GROMACS .gro file of C-alpha atoms in nm:
model
  152
    1MET     CA    1  -0.323  -2.969  -2.122
    2SER     CA    2  -0.243  -3.198  -1.828
    3ASP     CA    3  -0.250  -3.086  -1.465
    4LYS     CA    4   0.128  -3.121  -1.439
    5ASN     CA    5   0.187  -2.856  -1.706
    6LYS     CA    6  -0.040  -2.596  -1.546
    7LYS     CA    7   0.141  -2.316  -1.367
    8SER     CA    8   0.011  -2.159  -1.051
    9HIS     CA    9  -0.008  -1.781  -1.064
   10VAL     CA   10  -0.072  -1.713  -0.698
   11ASN     CA   11   0.084  -1.396  -0.567
   12CYS     CA   12   0.041  -1.177  -0.262
   13SER     CA   13  -0.216  -0.897  -0.303
   14VAL     CA   14  -0.045  -0.665  -0.055
   15TYR     CA   15   0.098  -0.350  -0.212
   16GLY     CA   16   0.477  -0.376  -0.238
   17CYS     CA   17   0.496  -0.751  -0.159
   18ASN     CA   18   0.646  -0.963  -0.436
   19SER     CA   19   0.577  -1.309  -0.292
   20LEU     CA   20   0.485  -1.573  -0.549
   21TYR     CA   21   0.367  -1.928  -0.491
   22SER     CA   22   0.640  -2.191  -0.520
   23THR     CA   23   0.637  -2.549  -0.397
   24SER     CA   24   0.993  -2.508  -0.270
   25SER     CA   25   0.926  -2.202  -0.054
   26ASN     CA   26   0.785  -2.200   0.298
   27ILE     CA   27   0.544  -1.919   0.216
   28SER     CA   28   0.175  -1.999   0.242
   29PHE     CA   29  -0.109  -1.798   0.090
   30HIS     CA   30  -0.440  -1.726   0.259
   31HIS     CA   31  -0.768  -1.608   0.108
   32PHE     CA   32  -0.903  -1.271   0.208
   33PRO     CA   33  -1.192  -1.319   0.455
   34LYS     CA   34  -1.547  -1.293   0.325
   35GLU     CA   35  -1.755  -0.994   0.421
   36ASN     CA   36  -1.945  -1.032   0.751
   37GLU     CA   37  -1.789  -1.376   0.799
   38ARG     CA   38  -1.658  -1.310   1.148
   39LYS     CA   39  -1.620  -1.017   1.385
   40VAL     CA   40  -1.308  -0.980   1.597
   41LEU     CA   41  -1.230  -0.772   1.901
   42TRP     CA   42  -0.996  -0.493   1.795
   43THR     CA   43  -0.828  -0.221   1.999
   44ASN     CA   44  -0.823   0.098   1.793
   45LYS     CA   45  -0.552   0.365   1.810
   46PHE     CA   46  -0.745   0.546   2.085
   47GLY     CA   47  -0.743   0.236   2.308
   48ASN     CA   48  -1.112   0.154   2.262
   49ASN     CA   49  -1.218  -0.207   2.205
   50ASP     CA   50  -1.463  -0.263   1.920
   51LEU     CA   51  -1.612  -0.563   1.742
   52VAL     CA   52  -1.511  -0.516   1.379
   53ASP     CA   53  -1.563  -0.723   1.065
   54ARG     CA   54  -1.246  -0.925   1.001
   55ARG     CA   55  -1.242  -0.839   0.628
   56GLN     CA   56  -1.263  -0.469   0.710
   57LEU     CA   57  -0.969  -0.500   0.952
   58TRP     CA   58  -0.759  -0.677   0.691
   59ALA     CA   59  -0.837  -0.398   0.443
   60ILE     CA   60  -0.742  -0.131   0.697
   61GLN     CA   61  -0.420  -0.302   0.802
   62LEU     CA   62  -0.313  -0.372   0.443
   63ARG     CA   63  -0.427  -0.030   0.321
   64MET     CA   64  -0.644  -0.168   0.043
   65GLY     CA   65  -0.893   0.055  -0.132
   66LYS     CA   66  -1.247  -0.024  -0.241
   67GLU     CA   67  -1.140  -0.101  -0.598
   68THR     CA   68  -0.885  -0.358  -0.484
   69LEU     CA   69  -1.138  -0.521  -0.252
   70LYS     CA   70  -1.378  -0.575  -0.544
   71LYS     CA   71  -1.132  -0.823  -0.697
   72LYS     CA   72  -1.191  -1.191  -0.641
   73ASN     CA   73  -0.929  -1.436  -0.516
   74LEU     CA   74  -0.731  -1.184  -0.313
   75ARG     CA   75  -0.460  -1.365  -0.119
   76VAL     CA   76  -0.218  -1.258   0.149
   77CYS     CA   77   0.111  -1.439   0.208
   78SER     CA   78   0.233  -1.568   0.542
   79LYS     CA   79   0.498  -1.292   0.562
   80HIS     CA   80   0.226  -1.059   0.690
   81PHE     CA   81   0.134  -1.273   0.993
   82THR     CA   82   0.312  -1.372   1.314
   83VAL     CA   83   0.396  -1.734   1.403
   84ASN     CA   84   0.122  -1.722   1.669
   85ASP     CA   85  -0.143  -1.656   1.401
   86PHE     CA   86  -0.106  -2.012   1.263
   87PHE     CA   87  -0.203  -2.361   1.374
   88CYS     CA   88  -0.148  -2.705   1.220
   89GLN     CA   89  -0.451  -2.931   1.195
   90SER     CA   90  -0.249  -3.244   1.269
   91ALA     CA   91   0.109  -3.365   1.290
   92MET     CA   92   0.062  -3.551   0.960
   93ASN     CA   93  -0.075  -3.248   0.778
   94LYS     CA   94   0.191  -2.977   0.758
   95LYS     CA   95  -0.046  -2.727   0.596
   96ARG     CA   96  -0.050  -2.405   0.795
   97ARG     CA   97  -0.387  -2.251   0.868
   98LEU     CA   98  -0.473  -1.914   1.015
   99PHE     CA   99  -0.675  -1.880   1.331
  100MET     CA  100  -1.015  -1.725   1.256
  101THR     CA  101  -0.913  -1.414   1.452
  102ALA     CA  102  -0.577  -1.361   1.275
  103ILE     CA  103  -0.512  -1.011   1.144
  104PRO     CA  104  -0.207  -0.918   0.931
  105THR     CA  105   0.042  -0.720   1.142
  106GLN     CA  106   0.384  -0.785   0.982
  107THR     CA  107   0.557  -0.607   0.690
  108LEU     CA  108   0.258  -0.383   0.627
  109PRO     CA  109   0.261  -0.133   0.341
  110VAL     CA  110   0.328   0.230   0.423
  111SER     CA  111   0.078   0.337   0.159
  112SER     CA  112  -0.095   0.179  -0.136
  113VAL     CA  113  -0.114   0.508  -0.323
  114HIS     CA  114   0.170   0.730  -0.433
  115LYS     CA  115   0.073   1.076  -0.319
  116THR     CA  116   0.253   1.374  -0.458
  117SER     CA  117   0.186   1.714  -0.319
  118PRO     CA  118   0.091   1.942  -0.605
  119LYS     CA  119   0.266   2.274  -0.634
  120LYS     CA  120   0.042   2.558  -0.543
  121ARG     CA  121   0.003   2.786  -0.839
  122PRO     CA  122  -0.012   3.156  -0.775
  123SER     CA  123  -0.342   3.321  -0.852
  124PRO     CA  124  -0.371   3.473  -1.203
  125LYS     CA  125  -0.343   3.819  -1.050
  126ASN     CA  126  -0.012   3.731  -0.881
  127ARG     CA  127   0.117   3.538  -1.183
  128LYS     CA  128   0.096   3.845  -1.405
  129LYS     CA  129   0.280   4.057  -1.150
  130SER     CA  130   0.558   3.802  -1.108
  131ASP     CA  131   0.600   3.768  -1.488
  132ILE     CA  132   0.629   4.145  -1.527
  133TYR     CA  133   0.872   4.165  -1.235
  134SER     CA  134   1.099   3.889  -1.371
  135THR     CA  135   1.097   4.050  -1.719
  136GLN     CA  136   1.189   4.391  -1.573
  137LYS     CA  137   1.460   4.233  -1.358
  138ALA     CA  138   1.614   4.058  -1.661
  139GLU     CA  139   1.614   4.386  -1.857
  140VAL     CA  140   1.792   4.568  -1.572
  141VAL     CA  141   2.059   4.296  -1.548
  142ASN     CA  142   2.110   4.307  -1.926
  143LEU     CA  143   2.146   4.685  -1.922
  144LEU     CA  144   2.396   4.673  -1.636
  145PHE     CA  145   2.594   4.400  -1.808
  146LEU     CA  146   2.601   4.584  -2.140
  147SER     CA  147   2.701   4.913  -1.978
  148GLY     CA  148   2.989   4.748  -1.795
  149SER     CA  149   2.853   4.827  -1.449
  150PHE     CA  150   2.782   4.463  -1.377
  151ARG     CA  151   3.087   4.248  -1.305
  152LEU     CA  152   3.106   3.872  -1.261
   0.00000   0.00000   0.00000
């Protein structure tokens, strides 16, 4: 098979993002940073400045779990970065590159996991009581209806 017939299957790894590689689009794709490649200064939600591994920050920002991070060739599209996160190497080369300190901050996922709150089941002791109560209640309604005392 020739190189011209090969199709690129590059897509964004961010949960909920449907960006695919296309030569006609202006979207660029960027590899996930390697572990311990670079530390960046990050202000946490409490206002404290910390030096944090860039890969770890990307994972936190993009809400990626450990299983997702084990995958190779993770890529993030340019939709998740600001214009100031990019630089061009030269006027001739239009390829956009990320600064080494760039962290995704745009169109971030709300959650990567669908969480449903389970219904709390009553304890077995309470379940038996509620079953008996509902059975007795149904019998009373039936008796009232049959006797003519119950009107709709």
